[in-house]
Tab-separated table of C-alpha atoms and ligand atoms in Angstrom:
chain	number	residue	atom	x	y	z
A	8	UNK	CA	20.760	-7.029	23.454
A	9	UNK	CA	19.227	-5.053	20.758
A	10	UNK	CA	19.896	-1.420	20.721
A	11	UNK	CA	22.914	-0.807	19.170
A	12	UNK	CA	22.759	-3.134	16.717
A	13	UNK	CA	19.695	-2.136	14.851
A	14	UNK	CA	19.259	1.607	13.185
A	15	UNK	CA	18.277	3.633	10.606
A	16	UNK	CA	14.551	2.899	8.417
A	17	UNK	CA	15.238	1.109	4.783
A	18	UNK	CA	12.522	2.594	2.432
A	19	UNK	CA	11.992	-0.095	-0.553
A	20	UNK	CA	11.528	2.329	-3.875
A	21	UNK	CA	9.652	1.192	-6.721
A	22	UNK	CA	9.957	1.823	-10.284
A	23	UNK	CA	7.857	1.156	-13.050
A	24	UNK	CA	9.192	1.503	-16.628
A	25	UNK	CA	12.759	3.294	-14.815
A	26	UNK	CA	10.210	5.912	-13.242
A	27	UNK	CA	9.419	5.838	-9.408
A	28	UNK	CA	5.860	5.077	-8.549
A	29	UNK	CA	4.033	7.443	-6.658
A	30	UNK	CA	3.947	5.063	-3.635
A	31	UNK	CA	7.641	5.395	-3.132
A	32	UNK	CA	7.514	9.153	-2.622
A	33	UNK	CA	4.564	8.059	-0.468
A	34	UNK	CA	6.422	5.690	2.028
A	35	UNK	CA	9.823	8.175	1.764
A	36	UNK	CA	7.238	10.953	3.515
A	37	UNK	CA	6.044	9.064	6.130
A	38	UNK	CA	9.765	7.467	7.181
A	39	UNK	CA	10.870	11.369	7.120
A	40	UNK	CA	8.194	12.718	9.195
A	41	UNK	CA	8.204	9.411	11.608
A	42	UNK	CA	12.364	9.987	11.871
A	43	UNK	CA	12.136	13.520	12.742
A	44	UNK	CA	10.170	13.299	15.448
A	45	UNK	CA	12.056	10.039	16.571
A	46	UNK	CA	15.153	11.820	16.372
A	47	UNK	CA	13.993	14.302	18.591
A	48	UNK	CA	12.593	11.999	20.916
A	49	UNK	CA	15.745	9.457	21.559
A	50	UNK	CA	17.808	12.305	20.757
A	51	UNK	CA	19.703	9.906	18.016
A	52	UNK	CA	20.788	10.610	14.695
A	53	UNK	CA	18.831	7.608	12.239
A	54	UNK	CA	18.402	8.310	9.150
A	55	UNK	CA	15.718	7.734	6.317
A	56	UNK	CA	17.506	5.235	4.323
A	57	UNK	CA	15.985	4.919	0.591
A	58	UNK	CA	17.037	1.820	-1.264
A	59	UNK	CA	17.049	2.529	-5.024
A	60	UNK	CA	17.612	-0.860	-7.502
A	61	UNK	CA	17.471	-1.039	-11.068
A	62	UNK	CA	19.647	-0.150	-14.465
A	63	UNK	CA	20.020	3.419	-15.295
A	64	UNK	CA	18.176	4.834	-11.882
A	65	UNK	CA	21.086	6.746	-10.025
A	66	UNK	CA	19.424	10.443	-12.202
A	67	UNK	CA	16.448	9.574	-9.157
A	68	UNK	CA	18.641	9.738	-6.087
A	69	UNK	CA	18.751	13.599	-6.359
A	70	UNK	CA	14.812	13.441	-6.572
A	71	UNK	CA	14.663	10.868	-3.225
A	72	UNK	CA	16.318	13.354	-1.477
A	73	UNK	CA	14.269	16.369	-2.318
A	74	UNK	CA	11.466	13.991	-1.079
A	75	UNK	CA	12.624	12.893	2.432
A	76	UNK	CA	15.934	10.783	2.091
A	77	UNK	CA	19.009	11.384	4.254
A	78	UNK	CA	20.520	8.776	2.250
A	79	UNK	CA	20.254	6.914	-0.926
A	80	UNK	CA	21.638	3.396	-1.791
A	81	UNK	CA	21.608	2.956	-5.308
A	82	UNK	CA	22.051	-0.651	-6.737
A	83	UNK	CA	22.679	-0.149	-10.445
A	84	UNK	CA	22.826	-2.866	-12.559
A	85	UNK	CA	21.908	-3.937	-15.986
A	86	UNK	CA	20.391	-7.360	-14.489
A	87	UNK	CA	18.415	-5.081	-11.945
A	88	UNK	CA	16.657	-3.401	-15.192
A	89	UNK	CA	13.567	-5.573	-14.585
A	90	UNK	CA	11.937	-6.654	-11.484
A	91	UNK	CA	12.734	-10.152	-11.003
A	92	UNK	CA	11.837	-11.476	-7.360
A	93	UNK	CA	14.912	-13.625	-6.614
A	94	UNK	CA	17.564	-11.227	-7.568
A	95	UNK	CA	15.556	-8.239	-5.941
A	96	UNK	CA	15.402	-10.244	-2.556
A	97	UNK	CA	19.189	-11.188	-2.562
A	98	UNK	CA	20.431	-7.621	-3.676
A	99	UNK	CA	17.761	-6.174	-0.568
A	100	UNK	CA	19.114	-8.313	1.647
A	101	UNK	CA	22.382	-7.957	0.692
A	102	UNK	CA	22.352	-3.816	1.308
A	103	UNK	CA	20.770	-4.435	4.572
A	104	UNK	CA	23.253	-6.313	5.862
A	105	UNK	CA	25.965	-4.059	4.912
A	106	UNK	CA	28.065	-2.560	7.905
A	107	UNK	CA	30.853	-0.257	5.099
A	108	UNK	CA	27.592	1.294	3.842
A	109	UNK	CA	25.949	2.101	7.123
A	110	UNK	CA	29.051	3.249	8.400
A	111	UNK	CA	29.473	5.513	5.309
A	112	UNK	CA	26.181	6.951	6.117
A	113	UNK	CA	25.966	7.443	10.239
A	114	UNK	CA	29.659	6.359	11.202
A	115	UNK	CA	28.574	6.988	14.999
A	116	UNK	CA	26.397	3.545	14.385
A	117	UNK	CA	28.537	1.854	11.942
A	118	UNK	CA	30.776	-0.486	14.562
A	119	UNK	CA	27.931	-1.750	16.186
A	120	UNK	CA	25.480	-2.105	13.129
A	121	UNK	CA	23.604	-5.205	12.237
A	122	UNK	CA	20.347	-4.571	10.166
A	123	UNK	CA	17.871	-1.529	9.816
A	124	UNK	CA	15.719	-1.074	12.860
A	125	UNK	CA	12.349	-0.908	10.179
A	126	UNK	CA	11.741	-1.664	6.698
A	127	UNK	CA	9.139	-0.256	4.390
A	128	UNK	CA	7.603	-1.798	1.151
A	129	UNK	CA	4.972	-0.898	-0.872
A	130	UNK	CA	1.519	-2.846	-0.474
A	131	UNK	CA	0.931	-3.833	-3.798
A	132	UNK	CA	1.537	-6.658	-6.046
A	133	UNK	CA	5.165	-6.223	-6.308
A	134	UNK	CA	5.704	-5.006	-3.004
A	135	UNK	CA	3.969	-7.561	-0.987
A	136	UNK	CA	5.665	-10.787	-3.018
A	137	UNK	CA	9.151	-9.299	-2.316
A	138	UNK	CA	8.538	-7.834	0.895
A	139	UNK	CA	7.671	-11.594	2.597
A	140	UNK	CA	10.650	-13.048	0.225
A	141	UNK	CA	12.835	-10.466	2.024
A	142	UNK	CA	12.036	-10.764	5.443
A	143	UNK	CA	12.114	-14.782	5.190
A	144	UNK	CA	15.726	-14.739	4.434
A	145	UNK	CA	16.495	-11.734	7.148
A	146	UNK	CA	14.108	-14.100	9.632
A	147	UNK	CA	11.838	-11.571	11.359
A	148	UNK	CA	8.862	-10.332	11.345
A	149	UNK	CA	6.693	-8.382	8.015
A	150	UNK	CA	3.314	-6.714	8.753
A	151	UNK	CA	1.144	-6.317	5.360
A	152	UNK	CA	-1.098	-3.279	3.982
A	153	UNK	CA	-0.794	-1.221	6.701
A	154	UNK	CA	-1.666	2.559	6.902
A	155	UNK	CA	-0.799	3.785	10.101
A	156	UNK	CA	2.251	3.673	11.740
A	157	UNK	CA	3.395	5.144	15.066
A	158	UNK	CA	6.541	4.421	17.067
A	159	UNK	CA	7.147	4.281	20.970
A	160	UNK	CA	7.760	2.578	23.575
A	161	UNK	CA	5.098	-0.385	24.966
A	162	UNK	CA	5.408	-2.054	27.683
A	163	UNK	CA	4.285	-6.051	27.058
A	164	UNK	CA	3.304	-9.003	29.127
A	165	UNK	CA	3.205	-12.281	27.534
A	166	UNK	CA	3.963	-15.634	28.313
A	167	UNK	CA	6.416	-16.554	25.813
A	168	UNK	CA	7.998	-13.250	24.649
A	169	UNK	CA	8.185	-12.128	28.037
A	170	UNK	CA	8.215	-15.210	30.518
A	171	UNK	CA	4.690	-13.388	31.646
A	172	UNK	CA	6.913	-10.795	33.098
A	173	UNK	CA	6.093	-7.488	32.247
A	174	UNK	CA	8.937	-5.914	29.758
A	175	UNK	CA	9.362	-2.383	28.006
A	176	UNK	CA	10.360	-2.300	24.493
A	177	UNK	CA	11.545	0.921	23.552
A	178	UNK	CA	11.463	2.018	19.530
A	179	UNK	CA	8.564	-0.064	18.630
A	180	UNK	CA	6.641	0.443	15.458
A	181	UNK	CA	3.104	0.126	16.058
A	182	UNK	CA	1.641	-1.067	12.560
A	183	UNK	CA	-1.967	-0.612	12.051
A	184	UNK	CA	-3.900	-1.925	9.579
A	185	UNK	CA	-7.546	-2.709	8.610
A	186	UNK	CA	-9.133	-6.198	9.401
A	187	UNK	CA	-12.739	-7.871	8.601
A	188	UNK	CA	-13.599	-6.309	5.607
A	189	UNK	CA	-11.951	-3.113	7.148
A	190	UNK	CA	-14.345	-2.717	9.781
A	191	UNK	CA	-11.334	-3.208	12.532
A	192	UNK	CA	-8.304	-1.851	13.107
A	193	UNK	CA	-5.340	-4.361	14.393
A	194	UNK	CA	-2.221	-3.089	15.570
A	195	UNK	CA	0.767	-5.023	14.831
A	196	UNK	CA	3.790	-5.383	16.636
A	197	UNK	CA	7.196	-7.277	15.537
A	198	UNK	CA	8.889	-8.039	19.123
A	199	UNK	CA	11.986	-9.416	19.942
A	200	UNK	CA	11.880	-12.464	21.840
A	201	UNK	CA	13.015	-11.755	25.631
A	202	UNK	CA	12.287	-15.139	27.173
A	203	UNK	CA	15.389	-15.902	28.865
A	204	UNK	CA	15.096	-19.515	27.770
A	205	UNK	CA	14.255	-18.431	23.748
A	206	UNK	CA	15.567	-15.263	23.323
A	207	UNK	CA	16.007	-13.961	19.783
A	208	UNK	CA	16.201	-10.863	17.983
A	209	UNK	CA	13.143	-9.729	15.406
A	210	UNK	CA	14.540	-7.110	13.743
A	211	UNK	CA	13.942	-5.284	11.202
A	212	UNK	CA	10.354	-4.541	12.115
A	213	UNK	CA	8.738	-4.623	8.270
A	214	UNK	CA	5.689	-3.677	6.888
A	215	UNK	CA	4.082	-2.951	3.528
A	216	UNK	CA	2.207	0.134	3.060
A	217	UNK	CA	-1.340	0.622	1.046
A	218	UNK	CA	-0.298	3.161	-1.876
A	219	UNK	CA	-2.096	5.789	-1.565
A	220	UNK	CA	-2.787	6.547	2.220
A	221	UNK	CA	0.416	8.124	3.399
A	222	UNK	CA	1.592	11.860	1.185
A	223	UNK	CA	4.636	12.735	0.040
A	224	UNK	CA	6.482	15.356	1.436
A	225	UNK	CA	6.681	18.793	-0.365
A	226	UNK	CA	10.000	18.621	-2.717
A	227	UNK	CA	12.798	20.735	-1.322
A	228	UNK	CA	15.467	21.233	-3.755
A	229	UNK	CA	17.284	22.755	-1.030
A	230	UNK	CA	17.489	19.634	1.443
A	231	UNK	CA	21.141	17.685	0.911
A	232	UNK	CA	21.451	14.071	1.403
A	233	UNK	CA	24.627	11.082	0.565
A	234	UNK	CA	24.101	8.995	-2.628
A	235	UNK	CA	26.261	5.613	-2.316
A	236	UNK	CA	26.605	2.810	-5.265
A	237	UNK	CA	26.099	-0.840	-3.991
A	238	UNK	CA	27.497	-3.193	-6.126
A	239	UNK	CA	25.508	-6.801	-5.996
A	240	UNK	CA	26.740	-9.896	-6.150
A	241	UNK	CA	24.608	-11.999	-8.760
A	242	UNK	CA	25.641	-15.382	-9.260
A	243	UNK	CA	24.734	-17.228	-12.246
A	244	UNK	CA	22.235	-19.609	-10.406
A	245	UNK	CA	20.327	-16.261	-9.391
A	246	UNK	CA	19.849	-15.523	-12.895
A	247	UNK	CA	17.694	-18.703	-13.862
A	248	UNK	CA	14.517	-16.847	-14.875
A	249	UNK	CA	14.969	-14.636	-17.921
A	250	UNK	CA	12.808	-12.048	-18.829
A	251	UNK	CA	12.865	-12.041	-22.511
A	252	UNK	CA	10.182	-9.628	-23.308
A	253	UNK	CA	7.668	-7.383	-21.483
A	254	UNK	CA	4.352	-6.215	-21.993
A	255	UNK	CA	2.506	-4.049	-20.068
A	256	UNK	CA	-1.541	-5.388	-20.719
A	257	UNK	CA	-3.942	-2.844	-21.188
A	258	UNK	CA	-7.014	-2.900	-19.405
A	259	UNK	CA	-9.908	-2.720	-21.476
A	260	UNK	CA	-12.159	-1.491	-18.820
A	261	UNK	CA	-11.416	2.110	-19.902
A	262	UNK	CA	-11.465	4.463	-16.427
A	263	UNK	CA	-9.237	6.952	-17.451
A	264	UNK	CA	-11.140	8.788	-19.852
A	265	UNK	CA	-14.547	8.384	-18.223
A	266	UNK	CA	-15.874	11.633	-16.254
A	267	UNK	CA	-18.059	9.410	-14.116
A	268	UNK	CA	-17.973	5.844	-12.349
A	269	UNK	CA	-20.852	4.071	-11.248
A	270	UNK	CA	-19.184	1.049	-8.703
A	271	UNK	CA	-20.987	-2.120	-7.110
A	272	UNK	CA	-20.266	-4.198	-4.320
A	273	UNK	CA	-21.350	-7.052	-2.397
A	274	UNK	CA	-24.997	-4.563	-1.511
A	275	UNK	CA	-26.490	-6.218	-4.570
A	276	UNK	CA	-27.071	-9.623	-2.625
A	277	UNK	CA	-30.715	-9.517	-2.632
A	278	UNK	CA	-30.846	-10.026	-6.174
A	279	UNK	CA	-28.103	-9.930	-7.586
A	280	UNK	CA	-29.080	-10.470	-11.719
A	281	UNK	CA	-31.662	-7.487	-11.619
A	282	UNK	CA	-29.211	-5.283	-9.285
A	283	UNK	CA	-26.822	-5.496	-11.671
A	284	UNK	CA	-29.061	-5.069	-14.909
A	285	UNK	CA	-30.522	-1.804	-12.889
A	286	UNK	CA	-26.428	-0.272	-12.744
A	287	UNK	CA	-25.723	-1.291	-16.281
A	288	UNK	CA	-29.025	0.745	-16.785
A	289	UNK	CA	-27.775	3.461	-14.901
A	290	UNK	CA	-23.880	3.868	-15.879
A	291	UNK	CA	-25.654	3.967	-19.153
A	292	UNK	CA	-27.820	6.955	-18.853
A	293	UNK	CA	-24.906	8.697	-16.550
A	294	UNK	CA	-22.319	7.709	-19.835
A	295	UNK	CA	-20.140	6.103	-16.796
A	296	UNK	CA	-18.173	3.385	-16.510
A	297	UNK	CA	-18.617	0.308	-14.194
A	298	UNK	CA	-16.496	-0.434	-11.019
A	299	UNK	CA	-16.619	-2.849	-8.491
A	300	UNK	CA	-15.401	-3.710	-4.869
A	301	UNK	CA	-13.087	-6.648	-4.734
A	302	UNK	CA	-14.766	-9.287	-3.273
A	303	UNK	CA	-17.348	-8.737	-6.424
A	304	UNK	CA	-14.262	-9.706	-8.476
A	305	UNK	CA	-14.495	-13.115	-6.322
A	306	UNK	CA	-18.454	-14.027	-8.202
A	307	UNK	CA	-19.706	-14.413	-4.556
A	308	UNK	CA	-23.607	-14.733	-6.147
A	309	UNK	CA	-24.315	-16.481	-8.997
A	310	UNK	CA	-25.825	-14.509	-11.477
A	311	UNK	CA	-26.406	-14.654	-15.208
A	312	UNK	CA	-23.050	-15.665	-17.379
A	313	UNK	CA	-22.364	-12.817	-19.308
A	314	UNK	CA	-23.220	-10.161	-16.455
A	315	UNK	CA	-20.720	-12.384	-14.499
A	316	UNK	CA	-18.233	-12.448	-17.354
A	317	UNK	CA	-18.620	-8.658	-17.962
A	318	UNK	CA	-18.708	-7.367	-14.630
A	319	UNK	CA	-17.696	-9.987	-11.960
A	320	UNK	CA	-13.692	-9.488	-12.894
A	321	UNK	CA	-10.575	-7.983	-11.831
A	322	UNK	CA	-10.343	-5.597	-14.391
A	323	UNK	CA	-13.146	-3.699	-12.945
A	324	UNK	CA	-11.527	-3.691	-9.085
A	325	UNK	CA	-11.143	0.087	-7.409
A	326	UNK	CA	-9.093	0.019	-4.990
A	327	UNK	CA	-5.379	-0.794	-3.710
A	328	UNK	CA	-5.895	-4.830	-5.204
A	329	UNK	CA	-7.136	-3.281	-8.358
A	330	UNK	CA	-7.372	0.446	-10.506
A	331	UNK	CA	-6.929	4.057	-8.836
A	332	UNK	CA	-9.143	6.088	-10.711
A	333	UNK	CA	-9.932	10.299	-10.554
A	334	UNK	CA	-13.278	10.710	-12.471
A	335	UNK	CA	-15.524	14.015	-12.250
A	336	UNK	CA	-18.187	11.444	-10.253
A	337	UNK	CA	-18.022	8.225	-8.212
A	338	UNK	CA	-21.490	6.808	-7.443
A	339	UNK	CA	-20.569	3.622	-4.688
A	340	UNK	CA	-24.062	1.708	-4.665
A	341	UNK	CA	-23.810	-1.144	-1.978
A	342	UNK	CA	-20.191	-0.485	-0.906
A	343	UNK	CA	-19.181	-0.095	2.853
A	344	UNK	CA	-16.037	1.836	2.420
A	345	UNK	CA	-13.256	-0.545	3.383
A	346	UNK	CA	-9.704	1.553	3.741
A	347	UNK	CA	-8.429	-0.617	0.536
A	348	UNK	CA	-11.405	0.622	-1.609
A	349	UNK	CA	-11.134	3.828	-0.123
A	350	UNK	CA	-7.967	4.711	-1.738
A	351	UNK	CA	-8.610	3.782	-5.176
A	352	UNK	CA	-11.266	6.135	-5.501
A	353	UNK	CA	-10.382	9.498	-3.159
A	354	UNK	CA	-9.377	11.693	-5.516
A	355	UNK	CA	-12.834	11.680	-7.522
A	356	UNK	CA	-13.711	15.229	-7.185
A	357	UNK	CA	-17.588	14.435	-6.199
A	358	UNK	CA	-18.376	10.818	-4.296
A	359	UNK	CA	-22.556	9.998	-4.138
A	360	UNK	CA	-22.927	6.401	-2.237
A	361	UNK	CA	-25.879	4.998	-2.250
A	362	UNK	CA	-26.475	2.905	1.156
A	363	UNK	CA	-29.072	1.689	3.922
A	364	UNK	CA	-26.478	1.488	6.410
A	365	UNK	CA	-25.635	5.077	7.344
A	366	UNK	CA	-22.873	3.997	9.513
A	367	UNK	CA	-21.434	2.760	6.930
A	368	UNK	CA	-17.503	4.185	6.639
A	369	UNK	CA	-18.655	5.344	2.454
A	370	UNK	CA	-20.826	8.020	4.492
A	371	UNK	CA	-17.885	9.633	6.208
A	372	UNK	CA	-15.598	9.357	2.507
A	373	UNK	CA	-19.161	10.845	0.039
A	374	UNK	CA	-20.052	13.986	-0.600
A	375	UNK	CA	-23.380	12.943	-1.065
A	376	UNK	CA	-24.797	10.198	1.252
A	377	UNK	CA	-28.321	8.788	-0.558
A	378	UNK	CA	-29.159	6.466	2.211
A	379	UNK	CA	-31.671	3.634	1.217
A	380	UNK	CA	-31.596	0.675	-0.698
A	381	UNK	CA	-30.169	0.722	-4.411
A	382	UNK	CA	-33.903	-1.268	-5.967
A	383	UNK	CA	-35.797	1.893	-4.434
A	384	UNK	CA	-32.930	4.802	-4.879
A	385	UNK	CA	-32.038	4.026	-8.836
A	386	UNK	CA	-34.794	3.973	-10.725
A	387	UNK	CA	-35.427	7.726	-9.017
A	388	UNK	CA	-31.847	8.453	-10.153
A	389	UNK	CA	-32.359	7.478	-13.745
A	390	UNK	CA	-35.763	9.155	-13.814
A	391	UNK	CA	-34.356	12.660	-12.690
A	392	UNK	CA	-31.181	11.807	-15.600
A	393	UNK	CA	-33.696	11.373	-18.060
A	394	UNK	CA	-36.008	14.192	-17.519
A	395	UNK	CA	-32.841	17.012	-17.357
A	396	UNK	CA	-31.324	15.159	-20.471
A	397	UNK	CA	-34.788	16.210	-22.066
A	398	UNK	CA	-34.742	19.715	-20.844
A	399	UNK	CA	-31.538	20.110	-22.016
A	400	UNK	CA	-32.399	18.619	-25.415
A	401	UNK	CA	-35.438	21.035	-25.519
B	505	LIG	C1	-5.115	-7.158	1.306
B	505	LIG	C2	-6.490	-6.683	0.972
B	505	LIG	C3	-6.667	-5.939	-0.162
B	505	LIG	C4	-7.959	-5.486	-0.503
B	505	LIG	N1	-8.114	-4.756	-1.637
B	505	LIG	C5	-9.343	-4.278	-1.941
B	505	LIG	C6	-9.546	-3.462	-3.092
B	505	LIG	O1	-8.641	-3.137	-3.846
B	505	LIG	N2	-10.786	-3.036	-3.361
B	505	LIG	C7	-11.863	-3.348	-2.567
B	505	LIG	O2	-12.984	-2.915	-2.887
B	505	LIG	N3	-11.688	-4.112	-1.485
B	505	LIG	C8	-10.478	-4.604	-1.156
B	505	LIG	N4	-10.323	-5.406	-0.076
B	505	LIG	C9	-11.531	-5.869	0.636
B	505	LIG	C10	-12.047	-4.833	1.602
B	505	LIG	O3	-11.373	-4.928	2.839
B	505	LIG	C11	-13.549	-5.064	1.861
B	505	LIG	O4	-13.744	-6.385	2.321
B	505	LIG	C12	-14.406	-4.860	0.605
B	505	LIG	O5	-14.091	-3.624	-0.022
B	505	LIG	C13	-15.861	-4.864	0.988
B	505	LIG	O6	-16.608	-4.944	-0.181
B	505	LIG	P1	-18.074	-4.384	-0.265
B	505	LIG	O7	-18.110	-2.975	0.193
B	505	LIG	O8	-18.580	-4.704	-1.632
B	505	LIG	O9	-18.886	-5.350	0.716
B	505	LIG	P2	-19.438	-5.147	2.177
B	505	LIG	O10	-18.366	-4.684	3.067
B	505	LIG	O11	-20.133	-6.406	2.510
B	505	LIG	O12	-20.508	-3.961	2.045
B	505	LIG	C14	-21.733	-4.075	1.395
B	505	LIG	C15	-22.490	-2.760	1.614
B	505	LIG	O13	-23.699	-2.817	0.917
B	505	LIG	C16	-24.681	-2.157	1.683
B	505	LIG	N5	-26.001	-2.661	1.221
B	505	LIG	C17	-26.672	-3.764	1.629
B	505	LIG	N6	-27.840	-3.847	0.961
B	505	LIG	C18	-27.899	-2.789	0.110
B	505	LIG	C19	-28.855	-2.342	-0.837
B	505	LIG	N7	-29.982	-3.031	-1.063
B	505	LIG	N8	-28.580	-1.209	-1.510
B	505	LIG	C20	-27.451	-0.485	-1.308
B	505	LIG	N9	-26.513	-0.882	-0.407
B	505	LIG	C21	-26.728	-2.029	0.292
B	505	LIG	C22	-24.358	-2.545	3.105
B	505	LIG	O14	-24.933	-1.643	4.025
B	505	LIG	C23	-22.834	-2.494	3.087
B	505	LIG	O15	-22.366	-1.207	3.465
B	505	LIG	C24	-9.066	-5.831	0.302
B	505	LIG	C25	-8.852	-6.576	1.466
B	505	LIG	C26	-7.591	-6.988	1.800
B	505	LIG	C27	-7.392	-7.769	3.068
């Protein structure tokens, strides 16, 4: 039997040099505006629970609160100081599992309590490693890079969750995200097995969220909220990898100072080489720098060694895998628009996309849709640059 024993959303902060990233705030918004309205529909009394771990943090509680939190855990310790998956997993898990602390903060639930009903991480590199490490050793369910979420109650038929018999499951979080290269939507759904002959619990429902997609809520200074200290446990055998130094590296693919980005993706296929040699051409004229889609990052055409070496990498990724970036101008030549590439590149104040396909989701996210293929719509581009650079010269 389930309800009861499951409450309350866990909302995974992130830090990044002892400073919260803006994905936190991100996720804290959503679980606030999902938990009001599912307060006022089960008429309960859950609460937005943000988990805050690290050395020297608990100054940010105050701050978690203003954005969204009923309640902050704070784990505060000086092995916490850096992320380090093990310990982060064990000290997660350990908070979760904590009946004196959810008592503490909704003593109505406390008796009964178990494990949060959700869990929220952040989709990106950190996130997703220690949001599968976590939900292994709490055995249910994790959904990844989502950005939708929705909770009610769905009624399922299926033969081994349900015996084929139809069954309503009330509280469910309904986790979207984007599939095939983005182009559909699957809905995710972390179920409790109630197969008479296999029943088990799946709880907490988990997901990780794509920074970026979900906003913060306005700061109120005014909103009040209960801070508790957790302290771990940390054995010694938890402590086996040290982190002796850190160094954040650079990128020297330099998109912050850059008023204009000129990206690729895979829309170069037909020939790849001269495609690429016709961008580099015009980022040039347009003084932008070059971005790409992710699967570019991948080399999925061969093309000349140093175009491959200088363009065909990582570094160069927009998008939630790779770089947010804000320039004056985004050109996207040959990219469809995928939700993941999507939000590295919305805040650019003016989006051009260059594209055949005008169904294509970059039509719906440009300001300016050029539709037609990138060999015919360049060199038209770079001929209109070069004739206003000479009226302005003149
Ligand atoms: C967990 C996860 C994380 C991801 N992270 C990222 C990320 O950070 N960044 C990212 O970009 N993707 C990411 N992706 C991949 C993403 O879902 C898409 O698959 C990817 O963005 C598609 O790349 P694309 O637009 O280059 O290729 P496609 O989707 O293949 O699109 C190519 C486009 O080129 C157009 N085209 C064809 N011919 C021409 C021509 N001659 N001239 C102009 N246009 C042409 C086509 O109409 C099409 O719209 C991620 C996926 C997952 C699952």
């Amino acid at each position: 039997m389930t309800e009861g024993k499951y409450r309350h959303v866990h909302v995974v902060m992130e830090l990044e040099d002892g400073k919260l990233v803006p994905v936190s705030l991100e996720m804290l918004g959503e679980a606030r505006r999902l938990f009001d309205d599912f307060n006022k529909k089960y008429q309960s009394n859950e609460k937005v629970i943000a988990v805050l771990l690290g050395h020297q943090v608990k100054d940010l509680a105050n701050q978690l609160i203003e954005y969204g939190a009923d309640a902050v855990i704070c784990a505060d310790h000086p092995e916490l100081k850096e992320m380090r998956n093990t310990i982060y997993t064990k000290v997660i898990c350990q908070i979760a599992s904590d009946k004196d602390l959810a008592t503490k903060i909704e003593p109505t639930y406390g008796a009964e309590f178990k494990r949060p009903r959700y869990m929220f991480f952040a989709a990106d590199s950190i996130g997703r490693h220690l949001s599968s490490t976590v939900l292994t050793e709490l055995e249910s369910g994790l959904a990844s890079d989502i950005n939708k979420l929705e909770i009610n109650d769905v009624t399922i038929t299926h033969q081994s969750k349900t015996a084929g018999k139809p069954v309503t499951y009330e509280k469910t979080i309904e986790m979207y995200r984007p599939d095939f290269s983005g182009f559909l939507w699957t809905t995710i759904l972390c179920l409790d097995n109630k197969n008479p002959a296999i029943e088990r619990d799946y709880h907490p429902q988990s997901c990780s969220i794509i920074p970026g997609v979900f906003e913060a809520i306005t700061p109120d200074e005014s909103r009040t909220g209960i801070v508790l200290d957790f302290i771990p446990t940390i054995d010694q055998k938890d402590l086996a990898v040290k982190i002796l130094s850190r160094k954040v590296i650079k990128s020297e693919v330099d998109f912050d100072s850059c008023k204009a980005i000129v990206s690729f993706g895979r829309g170069i296929k037909d020939s790849p080489d001269e495609n690429i040699k016709l961008i580099e051409h015009f980022a040039k004229v347009l003084k932008a720098e070059i971005g790409v889609s992710l699967p570019i990052s991948k080399k999925p055409f061969p093309v000349n060694q140093s175009l491959s070496n200088n363009y065909m990498i990582p570094d160069r990724v927009i998008g939630t895998s790779g770089r947010k970036v804000n320039p004056m101008v985004y050109v996207a030549v040959g990219i469809s628009g995928a939700i993941q590439h999507i939000a590295g590149m919305k805040e650019a104040e003016l989006v051009v996309a260059i594209n055949p396909d005008e169904n294509s989701q970059m039509k719906d996210e440009s300001d300016l849709f050029i539709k037609g293929r990138m060999e015919d719509i360049i060199p038209l581009l770079i001929e209109e640059l070069k004739k206003q650079e000479k009226t302005v010269e003149a």
